[in-house]
Coordinates of C-alpha atoms and ligand atoms in Angstrom, one line a residue:
X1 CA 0.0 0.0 0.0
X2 CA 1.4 3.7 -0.9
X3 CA 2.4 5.4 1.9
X4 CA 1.4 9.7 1.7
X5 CA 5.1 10.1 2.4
X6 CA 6.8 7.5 -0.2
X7 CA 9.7 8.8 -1.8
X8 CA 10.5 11.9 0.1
X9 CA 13.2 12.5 2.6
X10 CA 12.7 14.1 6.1
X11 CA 14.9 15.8 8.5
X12 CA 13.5 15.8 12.3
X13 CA 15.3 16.8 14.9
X14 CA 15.3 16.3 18.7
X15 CA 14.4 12.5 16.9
X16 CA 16.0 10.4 19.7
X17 CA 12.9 10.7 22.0
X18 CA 9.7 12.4 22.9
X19 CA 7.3 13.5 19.8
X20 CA 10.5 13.8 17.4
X21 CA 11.2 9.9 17.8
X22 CA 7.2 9.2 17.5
X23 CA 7.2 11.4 14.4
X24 CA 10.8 10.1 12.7
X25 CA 8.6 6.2 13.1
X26 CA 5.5 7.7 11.9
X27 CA 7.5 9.3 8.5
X28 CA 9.1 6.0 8.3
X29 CA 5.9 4.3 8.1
X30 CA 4.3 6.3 5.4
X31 CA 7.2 5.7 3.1
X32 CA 9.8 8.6 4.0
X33 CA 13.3 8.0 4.8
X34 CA 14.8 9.8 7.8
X35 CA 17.3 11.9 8.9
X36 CA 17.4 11.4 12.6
X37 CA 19.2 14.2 14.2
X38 CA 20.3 14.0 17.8
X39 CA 22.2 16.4 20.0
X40 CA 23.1 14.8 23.7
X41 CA 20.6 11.6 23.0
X42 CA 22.3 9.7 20.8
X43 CA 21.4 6.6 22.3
X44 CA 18.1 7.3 21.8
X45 CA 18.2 8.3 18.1
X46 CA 20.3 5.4 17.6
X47 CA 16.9 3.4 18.9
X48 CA 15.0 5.5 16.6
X49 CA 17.3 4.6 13.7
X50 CA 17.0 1.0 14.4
X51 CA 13.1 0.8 14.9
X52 CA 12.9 2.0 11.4
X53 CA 15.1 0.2 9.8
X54 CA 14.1 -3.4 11.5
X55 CA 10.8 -2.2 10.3
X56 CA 12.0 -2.2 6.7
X57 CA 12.7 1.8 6.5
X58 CA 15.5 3.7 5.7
X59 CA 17.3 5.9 8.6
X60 CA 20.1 7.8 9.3
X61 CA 21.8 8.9 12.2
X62 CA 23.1 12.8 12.8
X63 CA 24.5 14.5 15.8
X64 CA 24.0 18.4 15.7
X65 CA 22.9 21.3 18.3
X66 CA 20.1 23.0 16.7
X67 CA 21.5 26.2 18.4
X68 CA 24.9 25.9 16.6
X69 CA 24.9 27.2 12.7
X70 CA 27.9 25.0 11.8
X71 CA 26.2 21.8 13.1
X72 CA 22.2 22.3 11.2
X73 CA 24.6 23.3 8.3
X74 CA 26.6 20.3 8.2
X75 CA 23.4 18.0 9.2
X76 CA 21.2 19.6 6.5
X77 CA 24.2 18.4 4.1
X78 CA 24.5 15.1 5.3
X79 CA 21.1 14.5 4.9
X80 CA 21.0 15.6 1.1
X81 CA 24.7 13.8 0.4
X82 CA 23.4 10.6 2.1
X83 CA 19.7 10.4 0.8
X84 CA 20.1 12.7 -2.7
X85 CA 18.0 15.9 -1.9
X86 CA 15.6 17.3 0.9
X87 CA 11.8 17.5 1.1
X88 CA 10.4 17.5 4.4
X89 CA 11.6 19.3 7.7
X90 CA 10.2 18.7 11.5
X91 CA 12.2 21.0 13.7
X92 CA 10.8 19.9 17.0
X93 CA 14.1 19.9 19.1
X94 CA 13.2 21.9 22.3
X95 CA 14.0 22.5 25.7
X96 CA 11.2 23.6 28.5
X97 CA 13.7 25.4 30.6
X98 CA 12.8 26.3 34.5
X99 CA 9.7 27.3 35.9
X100 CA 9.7 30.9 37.8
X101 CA 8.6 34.2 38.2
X102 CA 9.8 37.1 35.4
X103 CA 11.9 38.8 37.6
X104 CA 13.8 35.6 38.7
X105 CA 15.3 34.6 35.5
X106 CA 18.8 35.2 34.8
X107 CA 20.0 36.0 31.3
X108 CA 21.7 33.0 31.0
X109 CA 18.3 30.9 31.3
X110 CA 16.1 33.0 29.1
X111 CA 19.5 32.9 26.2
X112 CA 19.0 29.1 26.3
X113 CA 15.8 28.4 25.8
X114 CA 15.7 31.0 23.1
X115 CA 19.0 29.7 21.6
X116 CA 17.4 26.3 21.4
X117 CA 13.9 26.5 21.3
X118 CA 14.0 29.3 18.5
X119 CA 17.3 30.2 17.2
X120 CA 17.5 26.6 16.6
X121 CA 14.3 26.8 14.6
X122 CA 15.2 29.7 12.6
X123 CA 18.3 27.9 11.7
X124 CA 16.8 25.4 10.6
X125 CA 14.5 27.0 8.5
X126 CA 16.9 28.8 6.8
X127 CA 19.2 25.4 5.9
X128 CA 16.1 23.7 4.5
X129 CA 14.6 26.2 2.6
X130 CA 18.1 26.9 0.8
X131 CA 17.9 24.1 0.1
X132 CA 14.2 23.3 -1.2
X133 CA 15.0 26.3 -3.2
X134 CA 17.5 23.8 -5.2
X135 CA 14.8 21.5 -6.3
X136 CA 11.4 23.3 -6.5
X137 CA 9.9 22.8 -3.1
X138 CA 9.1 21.1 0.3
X139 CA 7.4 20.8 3.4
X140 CA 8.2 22.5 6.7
X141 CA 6.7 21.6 9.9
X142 CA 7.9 23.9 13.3
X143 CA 7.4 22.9 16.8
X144 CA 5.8 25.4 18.8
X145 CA 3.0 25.1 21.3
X146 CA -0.1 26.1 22.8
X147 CA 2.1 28.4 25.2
X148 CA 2.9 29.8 21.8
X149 CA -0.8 30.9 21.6
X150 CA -1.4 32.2 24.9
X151 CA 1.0 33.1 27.6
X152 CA 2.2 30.7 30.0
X153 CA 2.5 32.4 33.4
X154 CA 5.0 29.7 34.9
X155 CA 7.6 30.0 32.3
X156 CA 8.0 33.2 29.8
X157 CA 11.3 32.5 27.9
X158 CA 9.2 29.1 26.7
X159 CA 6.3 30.9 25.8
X160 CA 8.1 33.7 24.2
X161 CA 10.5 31.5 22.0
X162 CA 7.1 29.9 20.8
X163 CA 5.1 32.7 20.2
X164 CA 8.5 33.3 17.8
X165 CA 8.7 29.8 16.5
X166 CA 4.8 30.7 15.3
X167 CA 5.9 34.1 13.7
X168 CA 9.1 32.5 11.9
X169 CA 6.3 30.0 10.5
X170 CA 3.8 32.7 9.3
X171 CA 6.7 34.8 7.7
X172 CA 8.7 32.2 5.7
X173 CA 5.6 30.6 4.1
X174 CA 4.4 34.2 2.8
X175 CA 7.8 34.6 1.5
X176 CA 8.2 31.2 0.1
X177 CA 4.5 30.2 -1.0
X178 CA 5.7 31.3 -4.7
X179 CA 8.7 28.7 -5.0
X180 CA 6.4 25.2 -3.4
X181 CA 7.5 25.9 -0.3
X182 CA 4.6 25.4 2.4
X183 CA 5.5 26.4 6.1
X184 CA 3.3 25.2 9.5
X185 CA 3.7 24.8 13.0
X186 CA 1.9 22.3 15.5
X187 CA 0.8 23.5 18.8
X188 CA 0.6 20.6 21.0
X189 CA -1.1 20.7 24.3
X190 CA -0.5 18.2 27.2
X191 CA 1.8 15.2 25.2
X192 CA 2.5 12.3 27.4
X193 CA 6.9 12.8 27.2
X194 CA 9.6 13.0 29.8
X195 CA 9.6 17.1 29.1
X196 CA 6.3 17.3 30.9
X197 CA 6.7 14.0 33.3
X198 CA 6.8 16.7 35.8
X199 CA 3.8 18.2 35.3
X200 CA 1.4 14.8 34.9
X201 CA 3.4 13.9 38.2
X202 CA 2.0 16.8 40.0
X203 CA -1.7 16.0 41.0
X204 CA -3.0 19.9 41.3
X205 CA -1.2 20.7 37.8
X206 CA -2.1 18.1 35.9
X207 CA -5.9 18.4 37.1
X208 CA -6.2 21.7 36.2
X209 CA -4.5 20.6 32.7
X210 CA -6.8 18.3 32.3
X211 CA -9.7 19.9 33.0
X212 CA -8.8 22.2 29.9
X213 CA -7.9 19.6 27.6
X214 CA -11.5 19.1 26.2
X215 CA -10.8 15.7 25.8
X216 CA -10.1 14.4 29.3
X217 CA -6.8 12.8 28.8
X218 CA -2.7 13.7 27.7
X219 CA -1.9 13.0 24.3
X220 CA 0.6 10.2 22.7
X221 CA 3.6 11.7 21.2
X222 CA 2.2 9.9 18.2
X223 CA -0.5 11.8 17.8
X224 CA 1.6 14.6 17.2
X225 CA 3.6 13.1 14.9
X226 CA 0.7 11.6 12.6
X227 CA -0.8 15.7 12.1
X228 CA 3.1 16.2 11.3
X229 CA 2.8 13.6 8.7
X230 CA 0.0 15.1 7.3
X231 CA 0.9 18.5 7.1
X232 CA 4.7 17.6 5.4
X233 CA 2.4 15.0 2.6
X234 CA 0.8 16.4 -0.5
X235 CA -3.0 15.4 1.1
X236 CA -1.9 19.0 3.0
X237 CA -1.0 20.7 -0.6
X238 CA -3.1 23.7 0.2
X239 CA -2.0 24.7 3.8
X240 CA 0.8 26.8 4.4
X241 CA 1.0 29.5 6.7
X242 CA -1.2 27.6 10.3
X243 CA -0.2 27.3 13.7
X244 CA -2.4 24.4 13.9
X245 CA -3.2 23.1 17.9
X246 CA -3.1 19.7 18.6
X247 CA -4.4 19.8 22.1
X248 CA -7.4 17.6 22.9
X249 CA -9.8 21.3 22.7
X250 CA -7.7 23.2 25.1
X251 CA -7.3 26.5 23.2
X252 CA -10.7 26.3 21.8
Ligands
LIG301 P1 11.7 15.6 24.8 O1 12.5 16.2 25.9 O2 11.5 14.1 24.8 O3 12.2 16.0 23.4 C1 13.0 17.1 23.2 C2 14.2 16.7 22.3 O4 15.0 17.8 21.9 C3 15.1 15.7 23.0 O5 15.3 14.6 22.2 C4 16.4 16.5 23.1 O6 17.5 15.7 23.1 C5 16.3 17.4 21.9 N1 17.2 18.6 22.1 C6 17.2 19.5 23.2 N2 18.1 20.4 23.0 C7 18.6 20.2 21.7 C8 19.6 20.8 21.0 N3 20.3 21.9 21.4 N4 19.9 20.3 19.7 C9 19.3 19.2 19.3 N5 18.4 18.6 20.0 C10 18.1 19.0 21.2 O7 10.2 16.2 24.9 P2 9.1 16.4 23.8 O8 7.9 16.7 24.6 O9 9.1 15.3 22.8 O10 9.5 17.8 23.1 C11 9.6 17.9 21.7 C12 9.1 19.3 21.4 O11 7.7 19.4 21.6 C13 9.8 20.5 22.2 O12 10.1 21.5 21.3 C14 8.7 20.9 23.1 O13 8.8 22.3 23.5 C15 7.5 20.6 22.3 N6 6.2 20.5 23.0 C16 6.0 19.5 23.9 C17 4.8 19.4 24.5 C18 4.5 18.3 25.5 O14 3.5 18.3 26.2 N7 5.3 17.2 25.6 C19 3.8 20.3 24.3 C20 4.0 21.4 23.4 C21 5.2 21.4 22.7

């Protein structure tokens, strides 16, 4: 059976764990051969890697800190030298940072989390669409958040970098809808992964989390990953441009 993603290659990054590593087995699935790229986790990506290809898919390994220009450079390469040419991008690596009030952040912490969290994004984006330029198109897919669509009162610097991860989205697919490029983000509420273990381990939190989250429940990192797949196949050929939630209601 034809997959919606046969034939195209994907970069993903933060792919060793989480909704990345959900996503990279999800892309594998529907036909798409995989760049899994891995900063500090490279055990995990290397369990990624081997999940896809004992399932019959193609993967390959990359090491790079999404903050680090040199690195997404020399990953984006990679990618195109090892699989011929790029046409999907999930740049879902991302860091939640501490939780505190304004005034008690040090520059150092809020520099992080916008180094990774965004910078790294923007990086990204920039790689990929050089090089989708080269061969008439692609799919880009940012990880932002639902704290990128309202605040988030325990922790600014996250809900700042994905307010910006949203407005790097919205710009780049204006500027690139004329060259096949389409540009979204997902905005995932309360995803069962060890960046929020914290949170669902906390009775009062995760209660009043819940009780948002129209649907009762936390999500599977997969269910992320399959509205990833969607937006990166050519079912999604008319959607550039959306910050789409994928949060069981809670925005609504
Ligand atoms: P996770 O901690 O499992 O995944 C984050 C991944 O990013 C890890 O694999 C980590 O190694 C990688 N990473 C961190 N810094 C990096 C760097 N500098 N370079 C390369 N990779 C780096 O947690 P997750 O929940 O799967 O998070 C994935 C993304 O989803 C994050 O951007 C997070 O902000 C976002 N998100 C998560 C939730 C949720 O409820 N879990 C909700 C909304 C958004």
């Amino acid at each position: 059976m034809a997959g919606s993603l046969d034939d195209k290659v994907a970069f993903i990054t933060g792919g060793g764990s989480g909704i990345g590593a959900a996503t990279a087995k999800v892309f594998a699935r529907e036909g798409a051969r995989v760049a899994v790229v891995v900063n500090k986790n490279l055990e995990g990506g290397q369990q990624t890697a081997s999940e896809i290809q004992e399932a019959g898919g193609e993967a390959l390994l990359i090491r790079a800190d999404v903050s680090k220009e040199d690195d997404v450079r020399s990953a984006v390469q990679e990618t195109v030298d090892h699989f011929g040419r790029l046409d999907c991008a999930f740049n879902n690596a991302g860091i939640a940072g501490e939780s505190k009030l304004v005034v008690d952040y040090s520059r150092a912490e809020w520099d992080l989390v916008i180094a990774v969290n965004l910078t790294g994004v923007w990086l990204c984006v920039q790689e990929e669409i050089r090089q989708m330029l080269t061969t008439g198109g692609g799919a880009i897919v940012n990880m932002a958040s639902i704290a990128g669509l309202r605040g988030n009162p325990p922790n600014a610097p996250y809900s700042a970098s994905k307010h910006g991860v949203i407005g790097i989205t919205k710009s780049a697919a204006k500027q690139y809808g004329s060259e096949g490029i389409r540009v979204n983000a997902v905005c995932p509420g309360g995803i069962e992964t060890r960046m929020v273990a914290e949170v669902i381990d906390d009775p009062a939190i995760s209660e009043s989390l819940l009780r948002r989250q129209a649907l009762g429940r936390f999500g599977e990192p997969g269910e992320v990953g399959e509205v990833v797949a969607f937006l990166c196949s050519d079912a999604a050929s008319f959607v550039t441009g959306v910050a789409m939630p994928v949060d069981a209601g809670f925005v609504a």
